[in-house]
Short mmCIF file of C-alpha atoms and ligand atoms in Angstrom, two decimals:
data_model
loop_
_atom_site.label_atom_id
_atom_site.label_comp_id
_atom_site.label_asym_id
_atom_site.label_seq_id
_atom_site.Cartn_x
_atom_site.Cartn_y
_atom_site.Cartn_z
CA MET A 52 -36.76 -55.99 106.24
CA SER A 53 -40.10 -57.79 105.24
CA GLU A 54 -40.04 -59.68 101.90
CA TYR A 55 -42.65 -57.25 100.82
CA ASP A 56 -40.50 -54.10 101.15
CA PHE A 57 -39.76 -54.04 97.28
CA ILE A 58 -43.50 -52.52 97.19
CA ARG A 59 -42.42 -49.36 98.68
CA ASP A 60 -40.18 -48.84 95.77
CA LEU A 61 -42.84 -49.54 93.13
CA VAL A 62 -46.18 -48.37 94.52
CA PRO A 63 -46.85 -44.79 95.84
CA THR A 64 -48.81 -45.56 98.89
CA GLY A 65 -50.29 -42.17 99.66
CA VAL A 66 -53.04 -40.31 98.30
CA TRP A 67 -52.15 -39.48 94.62
CA ILE A 68 -53.25 -35.69 94.07
CA ASP A 69 -51.62 -33.10 92.07
CA GLY A 70 -49.19 -35.88 90.64
CA ALA A 71 -47.76 -36.91 93.69
CA ALA A 72 -48.43 -39.08 96.81
CA ALA A 73 -49.18 -37.29 100.02
CA PRO A 74 -50.49 -38.70 103.46
CA ALA A 75 -54.26 -38.49 103.91
CA CYS A 76 -55.31 -35.51 105.78
CA GLY A 77 -55.29 -36.41 109.37
CA GLY A 78 -52.58 -39.00 108.63
CA ALA A 79 -54.60 -42.24 109.13
CA THR A 80 -53.30 -45.31 106.88
CA PHE A 81 -55.05 -48.63 106.45
CA ALA A 82 -53.49 -52.25 105.76
CA VAL A 83 -53.51 -54.00 102.60
CA SER A 84 -53.29 -57.59 102.86
CA ASP A 85 -52.25 -60.85 101.00
CA PRO A 86 -55.20 -63.17 100.52
CA ALA A 87 -52.88 -66.03 100.17
CA THR A 88 -51.43 -65.76 103.75
CA GLY A 89 -53.52 -63.02 105.34
CA GLN A 90 -50.10 -61.03 106.24
CA VAL A 91 -50.05 -57.43 105.62
CA LEU A 92 -48.34 -56.22 102.60
CA THR A 93 -48.25 -52.24 103.43
CA GLU A 94 -50.18 -49.78 105.04
CA VAL A 95 -51.72 -46.90 102.71
CA ALA A 96 -53.02 -43.65 103.18
CA ASP A 97 -56.75 -43.65 104.57
CA GLY A 98 -58.29 -41.08 102.45
CA GLY A 99 -61.36 -39.21 103.53
CA SER A 100 -63.70 -36.28 102.57
CA ALA A 101 -61.12 -33.76 102.72
CA ASP A 102 -59.02 -35.56 100.47
CA ALA A 103 -61.21 -36.36 98.02
CA LEU A 104 -62.49 -32.67 98.00
CA ARG A 105 -58.71 -31.58 97.60
CA ALA A 106 -58.60 -34.19 94.69
CA LEU A 107 -61.78 -32.35 93.10
CA ASP A 108 -60.31 -29.00 93.59
CA SER A 109 -57.15 -30.12 91.87
CA ALA A 110 -59.25 -31.82 89.02
CA CYS A 111 -61.25 -28.53 88.67
CA ARG A 112 -58.16 -26.54 88.35
CA VAL A 113 -57.01 -28.17 85.54
CA GLN A 114 -60.12 -29.44 83.83
CA SER A 115 -60.20 -26.55 81.23
CA ALA A 116 -56.94 -26.61 80.07
CA TRP A 117 -56.90 -30.64 79.87
CA ALA A 118 -60.11 -30.36 77.76
CA ALA A 119 -58.47 -27.99 75.48
CA THR A 120 -55.25 -30.36 74.70
CA SER A 121 -55.19 -31.58 71.31
CA ALA A 122 -56.61 -34.97 70.86
CA ARG A 123 -53.04 -35.83 69.51
CA GLU A 124 -51.57 -34.58 72.74
CA ARG A 125 -53.96 -36.90 74.90
CA ALA A 126 -53.43 -39.66 72.49
CA ALA A 127 -49.51 -39.51 72.70
CA ILE A 128 -50.04 -39.78 76.58
CA LEU A 129 -52.12 -42.61 76.70
CA ARG A 130 -50.27 -44.73 74.12
CA ARG A 131 -46.79 -43.57 76.24
CA ALA A 132 -48.86 -44.97 79.39
CA TRP A 133 -49.71 -47.94 77.49
CA GLU A 134 -46.00 -48.80 76.47
CA ILE A 135 -44.60 -48.01 80.24
CA LEU A 136 -47.10 -50.44 81.41
CA ILE A 137 -46.29 -53.21 79.13
CA GLU A 138 -42.72 -52.75 79.92
CA ARG A 139 -43.56 -53.03 83.77
CA THR A 140 -45.64 -56.27 83.23
CA GLU A 141 -43.68 -58.27 85.36
CA GLU A 142 -43.76 -55.91 88.50
CA LEU A 143 -47.30 -55.08 88.23
CA ALA A 144 -48.58 -58.49 87.57
CA LEU A 145 -46.79 -59.55 90.95
CA LEU A 146 -48.22 -56.58 92.74
CA MET A 147 -51.92 -57.36 91.52
CA THR A 148 -51.43 -61.09 92.57
CA LEU A 149 -49.96 -60.07 95.88
CA GLU A 150 -53.15 -57.99 96.79
CA MET A 151 -56.01 -59.91 94.93
CA GLY A 152 -54.67 -63.39 94.93
CA LYS A 153 -55.22 -64.62 91.27
CA THR A 154 -52.57 -66.60 89.51
CA VAL A 155 -49.27 -64.31 88.23
CA ALA A 156 -50.37 -65.98 84.66
CA GLU A 157 -53.69 -64.25 84.95
CA SER A 158 -52.43 -60.80 86.27
CA ARG A 159 -50.10 -60.98 83.17
CA GLY A 160 -53.22 -61.10 81.05
CA GLU A 161 -54.98 -58.52 82.88
CA VAL A 162 -51.76 -56.39 82.25
CA ALA A 163 -52.26 -57.02 78.66
CA TYR A 164 -56.00 -56.70 78.83
CA GLY A 165 -56.06 -53.54 81.01
CA GLY A 166 -53.44 -51.85 79.25
CA GLU A 167 -54.99 -52.36 75.99
CA PHE A 168 -57.73 -49.98 76.93
CA LEU A 169 -55.16 -47.18 76.88
CA ARG A 170 -53.96 -48.10 73.44
CA TRP A 171 -57.33 -48.57 72.18
CA PHE A 172 -58.59 -45.34 73.51
CA SER A 173 -55.35 -43.62 72.45
CA GLU A 174 -56.60 -44.43 68.90
CA GLU A 175 -60.05 -43.38 69.70
CA ALA A 176 -59.01 -40.07 70.93
CA VAL A 177 -58.48 -38.51 67.55
CA ARG A 178 -61.88 -39.65 66.29
CA ILE A 179 -64.13 -37.76 68.60
CA GLY A 180 -66.55 -36.47 65.61
CA GLY A 181 -69.54 -34.31 65.04
CA ARG A 182 -72.13 -33.69 62.32
CA ASN A 183 -73.33 -31.03 60.23
CA ALA A 184 -76.29 -30.60 58.61
CA THR A 185 -78.86 -28.21 56.63
CA ALA A 186 -82.02 -27.92 58.74
CA PRO A 187 -85.02 -28.93 56.56
CA GLY A 188 -86.36 -25.75 56.37
CA GLY A 189 -83.45 -24.49 54.69
CA ALA A 190 -82.65 -21.59 56.70
CA GLY A 191 -80.40 -22.59 59.33
CA ARG A 192 -77.35 -25.25 59.81
CA ILE A 193 -77.16 -27.68 62.74
CA LEU A 194 -73.84 -28.12 63.93
CA VAL A 195 -73.29 -31.07 66.51
CA THR A 196 -70.23 -31.21 68.54
CA GLN A 197 -69.16 -33.43 71.23
CA GLN A 198 -67.25 -32.02 74.40
CA PRO A 199 -65.70 -33.67 77.49
CA VAL A 200 -68.37 -34.31 80.40
CA GLY A 201 -66.05 -32.67 82.81
CA PRO A 202 -64.68 -34.14 85.85
CA VAL A 203 -65.41 -37.79 86.70
CA LEU A 204 -65.55 -39.97 89.69
CA ALA A 205 -64.43 -43.63 88.93
CA ILE A 206 -65.22 -46.06 91.42
CA THR A 207 -63.50 -49.60 90.68
CA PRO A 208 -63.83 -52.81 92.36
CA TRP A 209 -61.11 -55.49 93.57
CA ASN A 210 -61.76 -58.35 91.16
CA PHE A 211 -59.64 -56.53 88.37
CA PRO A 212 -57.34 -53.81 90.02
CA LEU A 213 -56.13 -52.62 86.99
CA ALA A 214 -58.35 -53.27 84.02
CA MET A 215 -61.58 -52.02 85.67
CA GLY A 216 -59.62 -48.52 86.30
CA THR A 217 -58.09 -48.36 82.84
CA ARG A 218 -61.51 -49.26 81.06
CA LYS A 219 -62.82 -46.15 82.60
CA ILE A 220 -59.60 -43.55 82.54
CA GLY A 221 -58.69 -44.53 79.26
CA PRO A 222 -61.80 -43.24 77.56
CA ALA A 223 -62.27 -40.31 80.22
CA LEU A 224 -58.69 -39.09 79.36
CA ALA A 225 -59.36 -39.41 75.66
CA ALA A 226 -62.30 -37.64 75.83
CA GLY A 227 -60.70 -34.78 77.68
CA CYS A 228 -62.10 -34.93 81.09
CA THR A 229 -60.22 -35.12 84.31
CA VAL A 230 -60.72 -38.23 86.73
CA ILE A 231 -60.69 -38.98 90.57
CA VAL A 232 -60.21 -42.89 91.03
CA LYS A 233 -61.80 -44.41 94.07
CA PRO A 234 -60.21 -47.74 94.11
CA ALA A 235 -61.52 -50.74 96.16
CA GLU A 236 -60.11 -51.01 99.50
CA ASP A 237 -58.79 -54.39 99.04
CA THR A 238 -56.46 -53.55 96.15
CA PRO A 239 -55.44 -49.76 96.02
CA LEU A 240 -52.08 -50.67 95.26
CA THR A 241 -52.58 -51.38 91.59
CA MET A 242 -54.39 -48.42 90.82
CA LEU A 243 -51.48 -46.19 92.66
CA MET A 244 -48.81 -47.67 90.73
CA LEU A 245 -50.93 -46.81 87.42
CA ALA A 246 -51.07 -43.24 88.52
CA ALA A 247 -47.12 -43.04 88.68
CA ILE A 248 -46.85 -44.34 85.18
CA PHE A 249 -49.51 -41.71 84.05
CA ALA A 250 -47.24 -39.16 85.70
CA GLU A 251 -44.08 -40.61 84.01
CA ALA A 252 -45.81 -41.08 80.54
CA GLY A 253 -46.45 -36.72 80.91
CA LEU A 254 -49.93 -36.56 82.21
CA PRO A 255 -50.30 -32.80 83.57
CA ASP A 256 -50.62 -32.96 87.32
CA GLY A 257 -54.42 -32.73 88.86
CA VAL A 258 -55.61 -34.77 85.54
CA LEU A 259 -55.72 -37.94 87.39
CA SER A 260 -56.27 -38.42 91.29
CA VAL A 261 -56.52 -41.68 93.09
CA VAL A 262 -57.92 -41.66 96.45
CA PRO A 263 -57.48 -44.82 98.49
CA GLY A 264 -59.55 -45.39 101.73
CA SER A 265 -61.00 -47.59 103.99
CA ASP A 266 -64.39 -45.99 104.12
CA ALA A 267 -65.92 -45.57 100.52
CA ALA A 268 -68.75 -43.55 101.37
CA ALA A 269 -66.70 -40.97 103.28
CA ILE A 270 -64.85 -40.47 99.72
CA THR A 271 -67.64 -40.66 97.37
CA GLU A 272 -70.29 -38.99 99.13
CA PRO A 273 -68.93 -35.28 99.26
CA LEU A 274 -67.87 -35.66 95.73
CA LEU A 275 -71.43 -36.79 94.32
CA ALA A 276 -72.95 -33.77 96.53
CA ASP A 277 -70.46 -31.46 94.83
CA PRO A 278 -71.94 -29.49 91.83
CA ARG A 279 -68.39 -29.37 90.27
CA LEU A 280 -68.45 -33.07 89.76
CA ARG A 281 -70.34 -33.95 86.31
CA LYS A 282 -70.15 -37.88 86.24
CA VAL A 283 -69.92 -41.25 88.33
CA THR A 284 -68.66 -44.42 86.63
CA PHE A 285 -68.61 -47.48 88.68
CA THR A 286 -67.87 -51.31 88.48
CA GLY A 287 -69.08 -53.33 91.42
CA SER A 288 -72.58 -54.84 92.92
CA THR A 289 -75.92 -53.79 92.02
CA ARG A 290 -76.71 -52.97 95.54
CA VAL A 291 -73.89 -50.08 95.72
CA GLY A 292 -74.70 -49.16 92.08
CA LYS A 293 -78.42 -48.39 92.99
CA LEU A 294 -77.18 -46.43 96.05
CA LEU A 295 -74.80 -44.45 93.91
CA LEU A 296 -77.66 -43.79 91.16
CA ARG A 297 -79.65 -42.43 94.16
CA GLN A 298 -76.90 -40.00 95.12
CA ALA A 299 -76.41 -38.97 91.65
CA ALA A 300 -79.73 -38.14 90.90
CA GLU A 301 -79.20 -34.88 93.29
CA ASN A 302 -77.21 -33.35 90.96
CA VAL A 303 -78.53 -35.35 87.76
CA LEU A 304 -74.88 -36.54 86.77
CA ARG A 305 -74.03 -38.55 83.76
CA THR A 306 -73.67 -42.21 85.27
CA SER A 307 -72.05 -45.35 83.65
CA MET A 308 -72.68 -48.50 85.76
CA GLU A 309 -71.28 -51.88 85.30
CA LEU A 310 -73.14 -54.16 87.87
CA GLY A 311 -73.90 -57.68 89.11
CA GLY A 312 -74.25 -60.70 86.55
CA ASN A 313 -75.92 -64.45 86.58
CA ALA A 314 -74.67 -65.37 83.41
CA PRO A 315 -76.17 -68.29 81.72
CA PHE A 316 -73.89 -71.05 80.01
CA ILE A 317 -76.05 -73.05 77.74
CA VAL A 318 -74.52 -76.46 76.32
CA PHE A 319 -77.00 -77.65 73.55
CA GLU A 320 -77.34 -81.20 72.69
CA ASP A 321 -75.43 -80.37 69.20
CA ALA A 322 -72.65 -78.56 70.74
CA ASP A 323 -69.05 -79.39 70.24
CA LEU A 324 -68.37 -80.93 73.35
CA ASP A 325 -64.88 -80.57 73.70
CA LEU A 326 -65.16 -77.00 72.82
CA ALA A 327 -67.96 -76.49 75.21
CA LEU A 328 -65.97 -77.86 78.00
CA THR A 329 -62.85 -75.72 77.24
CA GLY A 330 -65.29 -72.63 76.90
CA ALA A 331 -66.81 -73.54 80.49
CA LEU A 332 -63.40 -73.62 81.93
CA ALA A 333 -62.90 -70.37 80.89
CA ALA A 334 -66.14 -68.94 81.75
CA LYS A 335 -66.06 -70.36 85.06
CA MET A 336 -62.59 -70.18 86.19
CA ARG A 337 -61.19 -67.02 84.82
CA ASN A 338 -60.03 -64.81 87.66
CA GLY A 339 -61.06 -67.80 89.89
CA GLY A 340 -64.45 -67.27 89.19
CA GLU A 341 -64.34 -63.88 90.62
CA ALA A 342 -65.61 -61.99 87.56
CA CYS A 343 -69.07 -60.43 86.79
CA THR A 344 -69.17 -62.21 83.67
CA ALA A 345 -68.50 -65.62 85.16
CA ALA A 346 -70.62 -68.65 83.91
CA ASN A 347 -73.18 -68.48 87.16
CA ARG A 348 -75.57 -71.08 85.80
CA ILE A 349 -74.65 -73.87 83.33
CA TYR A 350 -77.25 -75.60 81.65
CA VAL A 351 -76.41 -78.68 80.15
CA HIS A 352 -78.99 -80.54 77.76
CA ASN A 353 -80.23 -83.56 79.66
CA SER A 354 -78.78 -86.13 76.89
CA ILE A 355 -75.34 -85.08 77.31
CA ARG A 356 -75.15 -83.65 80.71
CA GLU A 357 -73.86 -86.79 82.73
CA GLU A 358 -70.68 -86.96 80.40
CA PHE A 359 -70.32 -82.84 80.62
CA ALA A 360 -70.41 -83.16 84.31
CA ALA A 361 -67.80 -86.10 84.65
CA ARG A 362 -65.72 -84.54 82.22
CA PHE A 363 -65.73 -80.90 83.91
CA ALA A 364 -65.32 -82.50 87.32
CA GLU A 365 -62.15 -84.47 86.19
CA LYS A 366 -60.66 -81.02 84.62
CA LEU A 367 -61.40 -79.01 87.73
CA ALA A 368 -60.37 -81.77 90.17
CA THR A 369 -56.84 -81.57 88.46
CA LEU A 370 -56.44 -77.67 89.37
CA ARG A 371 -53.71 -77.02 91.89
CA VAL A 372 -54.80 -74.68 94.36
CA GLY A 373 -52.24 -72.09 95.96
CA PRO A 374 -50.98 -68.65 96.42
CA GLY A 375 -50.91 -66.92 92.88
CA TYR A 376 -47.43 -66.26 92.93
CA ALA A 377 -46.02 -69.88 93.60
CA PRO A 378 -44.97 -71.86 90.71
CA GLU A 379 -47.44 -74.32 89.14
CA VAL A 380 -50.43 -72.84 90.58
CA ASP A 381 -54.00 -72.85 88.71
CA LEU A 382 -56.16 -71.33 91.44
CA GLY A 383 -55.33 -68.59 93.95
CA PRO A 384 -57.28 -67.70 97.18
CA LEU A 385 -60.46 -65.91 97.13
CA ILE A 386 -60.07 -62.03 98.04
CA ASN A 387 -61.11 -62.22 101.87
CA GLU A 388 -62.96 -64.18 104.48
CA ARG A 389 -66.12 -62.50 103.89
CA GLN A 390 -66.32 -63.81 100.07
CA ARG A 391 -65.20 -67.09 101.09
CA ALA A 392 -67.97 -67.44 103.70
CA THR A 393 -70.70 -66.19 100.89
CA VAL A 394 -69.40 -69.11 98.66
CA THR A 395 -69.59 -71.55 101.21
CA ALA A 396 -73.18 -70.76 102.35
CA LEU A 397 -74.29 -70.75 98.69
CA VAL A 398 -72.76 -74.30 98.08
CA ASP A 399 -74.08 -75.53 101.87
CA ASP A 400 -77.46 -74.36 100.41
CA ALA A 401 -77.27 -75.83 96.94
CA VAL A 402 -76.26 -79.29 98.47
CA ALA A 403 -78.90 -79.31 101.27
CA ALA A 404 -81.54 -78.50 98.41
CA GLY A 405 -80.15 -82.00 96.70
CA ALA A 406 -77.19 -80.79 94.05
CA VAL A 407 -74.82 -83.57 93.84
CA VAL A 408 -71.02 -82.87 94.39
CA ARG A 409 -69.03 -83.91 91.77
CA THR A 410 -65.77 -82.52 93.06
CA GLY A 411 -64.55 -79.91 95.70
CA GLY A 412 -67.12 -78.37 97.75
CA LYS A 413 -65.41 -77.06 100.69
CA PRO A 414 -63.14 -74.10 101.70
CA ILE A 415 -59.59 -75.32 102.47
CA GLU A 416 -58.26 -74.35 105.76
CA GLY A 417 -56.19 -71.22 106.02
CA PRO A 418 -54.01 -69.81 106.27
CA GLY A 419 -55.32 -67.76 103.19
CA PHE A 420 -58.79 -67.82 101.89
CA PHE A 421 -58.80 -70.59 99.66
CA PHE A 422 -61.90 -72.65 98.32
CA GLN A 423 -62.06 -75.91 96.40
CA PRO A 424 -62.70 -75.99 92.95
CA THR A 425 -66.11 -77.37 92.75
CA VAL A 426 -68.70 -78.92 90.50
CA LEU A 427 -72.16 -79.51 91.48
CA ASP A 428 -74.56 -81.60 89.39
CA GLU A 429 -78.34 -81.66 89.28
CA VAL A 430 -78.67 -78.32 90.97
CA PRO A 431 -81.99 -77.59 91.50
CA ARG A 432 -83.29 -74.15 90.16
CA THR A 433 -85.01 -73.25 93.37
CA ALA A 434 -81.21 -73.31 94.99
CA ARG A 435 -79.86 -69.62 96.03
CA MET A 436 -76.99 -69.76 93.61
CA HIS A 437 -79.52 -69.77 90.64
CA ARG A 438 -80.58 -66.54 91.65
CA GLU A 439 -77.39 -64.89 93.24
CA GLU A 440 -73.73 -64.70 92.07
CA ILE A 441 -71.20 -67.16 93.48
CA PHE A 442 -67.99 -65.29 92.70
CA GLY A 443 -65.89 -68.26 93.38
CA PRO A 444 -64.44 -71.44 91.66
CA VAL A 445 -68.10 -73.33 91.68
CA ALA A 446 -69.64 -74.56 89.00
CA ALA A 447 -73.16 -75.41 89.20
CA ILE A 448 -74.78 -77.54 86.59
CA TYR A 449 -78.51 -77.60 85.67
CA GLY A 450 -80.33 -79.91 83.15
CA PHE A 451 -82.61 -78.85 80.49
CA ASP A 452 -84.81 -80.72 77.79
CA THR A 453 -85.70 -77.89 75.61
CA GLU A 454 -84.72 -74.74 74.20
CA GLU A 455 -87.66 -72.86 75.21
CA ASP A 456 -87.47 -74.07 78.76
CA VAL A 457 -83.73 -73.00 78.70
CA VAL A 458 -84.06 -69.71 77.32
CA ALA A 459 -86.89 -68.80 79.73
CA ALA A 460 -84.80 -69.97 82.68
CA ALA A 461 -81.66 -68.13 81.39
CA ASN A 462 -83.78 -64.83 81.38
CA ASP A 463 -85.53 -65.46 84.70
CA THR A 464 -83.43 -63.10 86.44
CA GLU A 465 -83.18 -59.62 87.11
CA PHE A 466 -79.46 -59.50 85.92
CA GLY A 467 -78.49 -59.34 82.17
CA LEU A 468 -74.61 -58.77 81.72
CA ALA A 469 -73.11 -61.65 79.89
CA ALA A 470 -74.50 -64.94 78.45
CA TYR A 471 -73.02 -68.00 76.76
CA PHE A 472 -74.16 -70.87 74.69
CA PHE A 473 -72.89 -73.68 72.52
CA THR A 474 -74.27 -75.13 69.40
CA ARG A 475 -73.39 -75.87 65.68
CA ASP A 476 -76.67 -74.84 64.51
CA LEU A 477 -76.48 -71.42 63.04
CA ASP A 478 -80.55 -70.91 62.97
CA ARG A 479 -80.39 -71.63 66.59
CA ALA A 480 -77.17 -69.53 66.98
CA LEU A 481 -79.03 -66.44 65.53
CA ARG A 482 -82.56 -67.46 67.09
CA VAL A 483 -80.71 -67.64 70.71
CA SER A 484 -78.46 -64.98 70.90
CA GLU A 485 -81.38 -62.58 70.17
CA ALA A 486 -83.67 -64.04 72.73
CA LEU A 487 -81.25 -64.12 75.56
CA GLU A 488 -81.58 -60.86 77.95
CA ALA A 489 -77.73 -59.86 78.18
CA GLY A 490 -75.76 -57.03 77.11
CA MET A 491 -73.08 -59.65 75.97
CA VAL A 492 -73.26 -62.98 74.27
CA GLY A 493 -70.67 -65.24 73.64
CA VAL A 494 -71.40 -68.17 70.82
CA ASN A 495 -69.31 -70.91 71.02
CA ARG A 496 -66.96 -69.13 73.21
CA GLY A 497 -66.40 -68.92 77.16
CA VAL A 498 -64.80 -65.28 77.15
CA VAL A 499 -66.25 -61.95 75.50
CA SER A 500 -64.16 -59.00 76.92
CA ASP A 501 -62.44 -57.30 74.23
CA PRO A 502 -61.25 -53.78 74.77
CA ALA A 503 -62.39 -53.01 71.22
CA ALA A 504 -66.05 -54.20 71.71
CA PRO A 505 -68.72 -52.53 73.99
CA PHE A 506 -68.82 -54.26 77.23
CA GLY A 507 -71.94 -53.60 79.30
CA GLY A 508 -75.16 -55.07 80.86
CA ILE A 509 -78.84 -54.58 80.35
CA LYS A 510 -81.80 -54.82 83.15
CA GLN A 511 -80.37 -54.70 86.65
CA SER A 512 -76.60 -55.33 85.12
CA GLY A 513 -75.78 -51.73 84.31
CA LEU A 514 -76.02 -48.66 82.22
CA GLY A 515 -73.84 -47.72 79.45
CA SER A 516 -70.85 -49.33 77.61
CA GLU A 517 -67.23 -49.58 78.05
CA GLY A 518 -64.52 -50.30 75.37
CA GLY A 519 -65.20 -50.21 71.97
CA SER A 520 -66.01 -46.88 69.70
CA GLU A 521 -69.11 -46.66 72.11
CA GLY A 522 -66.87 -46.43 75.44
CA ILE A 523 -65.63 -42.71 74.91
CA HIS A 524 -69.35 -41.39 74.52
CA GLU A 525 -69.96 -42.05 78.02
CA TYR A 526 -67.46 -39.13 78.63
CA LEU A 527 -68.65 -36.86 75.95
CA ASP A 528 -71.71 -34.47 76.08
CA THR A 529 -73.27 -33.52 72.61
CA LYS A 530 -73.72 -29.66 72.01
CA TYR A 531 -76.07 -28.60 69.39
CA VAL A 532 -75.19 -25.30 67.51
CA ALA A 533 -78.02 -23.68 65.63
CA LEU A 534 -76.53 -21.58 63.06
CA THR A 535 -78.26 -19.02 60.69
CA ARG A 536 -77.67 -19.63 57.17
P1 ADP B 851 -67.97 -56.04 96.08
O1 ADP B 851 -69.15 -56.59 96.91
O2 ADP B 851 -67.62 -56.77 95.01
O3 ADP B 851 -66.83 -55.71 97.18
P2 ADP B 851 -68.85 -53.13 96.19
O4 ADP B 851 -70.06 -53.16 95.22
O5 ADP B 851 -69.17 -53.38 97.66
O6 ADP B 851 -68.38 -54.57 95.52
O7 ADP B 851 -67.55 -52.63 95.64
C1 ADP B 851 -67.27 -51.93 94.39
C2 ADP B 851 -66.46 -50.53 94.83
O8 ADP B 851 -67.76 -49.69 95.47
C3 ADP B 851 -65.27 -50.41 95.83
O9 ADP B 851 -64.58 -49.44 95.45
C4 ADP B 851 -66.00 -50.23 97.09
O10 ADP B 851 -65.10 -49.57 98.01
C5 ADP B 851 -67.16 -49.31 96.56
N1 ADP B 851 -67.98 -48.92 97.62
C6 ADP B 851 -68.95 -49.93 98.43
N2 ADP B 851 -69.61 -49.34 99.15
C7 ADP B 851 -69.66 -47.95 98.62
C8 ADP B 851 -70.55 -47.00 98.94
N3 ADP B 851 -71.44 -47.19 100.05
N4 ADP B 851 -70.70 -45.85 98.39
C9 ADP B 851 -69.82 -45.52 97.38
N5 ADP B 851 -68.79 -46.58 97.20
C10 ADP B 851 -68.66 -48.03 97.63
#
């Protein structure tokens, strides 16, 4: 009996189709591991194309019946799922920490945040509107209605194993769509547990499927090629997002894309420094730095840079590193060795280019994939990390002298997801928030995510919004009915 046996009681480790877990066609499994130890947690069904198509068959069988349910029924199921999820906070949080590595405190936060998308969209389900107008010529009526898009493929990443799923499943179900989720291969357990919660909440069989697998394309390609699928929604790297957009073009699928970021975090000379330091800690270290909204480039006015760097390094140096489920740990491991190698290479490159290490700077010897909380100061803008996502606990500080220069530098990237800045000047707050090329801007705060607000990027960071009153429209088609008067 292993210490991880409890997972078997919580998580259906099969392919979740038609309201039940089943072995993958062919019977293959793959291992899911704890990034804090490298130890195998459990084996999970290794889904492939046959499983994916079985999930689509089942989605198509129930799509019209699900679309025809009343908004109140769909809302009640979402609400019930939210309630059960919150009741299971401790179990879900531990599971998420085991497969992903973040601290249990952060996992609890994700249960609350991720769960909120179910509650929020249960409330939005009953507000799907339309419009009615008289044609300007007077002879006809214009009736505009909103209808569910149809079967949706949702592909999710490992960094927020729950919330990146609920942010798609919540609005899709609220709109009346069926959903097939392909969770990340590193973290399929949380999504499988969620599927079981939905079944308990009364979601009809077939409306939600979860197909885990070690070969993502084997699952997603046959679905994208099948004319019955009507939408793909994805959170992950820009590289894979572009690939999926190309594949989605064949059947002209609706797409929502939440892709990579390279968030600037600007501290102006008139900022409240204490507030900026707290904001930087949140924007950099939330989720161990493994967030697409993470502050990737911290620009600090040269008149206060020295003080900021020293105080930030002091804060990061006190963070306790260890397994996310151990008591009194502030920072867990990175997701896997590949990610740690990427972070190490970016740090080495910056240091070779002249960055000054204020604290940390090195991977921590295993077991597990830990990296020291790191502050680099005076990073040259030619360093690779100025262009590339770090996705780890590494703060890169750059100096600047003028607003014009820092705004130009902040925008000098193909990404446009989140941006943050700190100032006490209202004029500047408005001017800079308009000038920054980002889908989300935090002013005097280091966290922007909120289920009630539209989350999304511009430029190569994505297409569409998740959350807010906007989020449900990603899963609705507009239909115009022309009536003769
Ligand atoms: P990351 O680099 O953060 O792991 P990815 O974009 O590779 O981000 O992964 C996000 C999600 O996309 C995961 O569920 C992963 O399995 C999936 N994925 C990766 N490659 C492909 C692919 N070629 N086609 C479809 N999905 C993919």
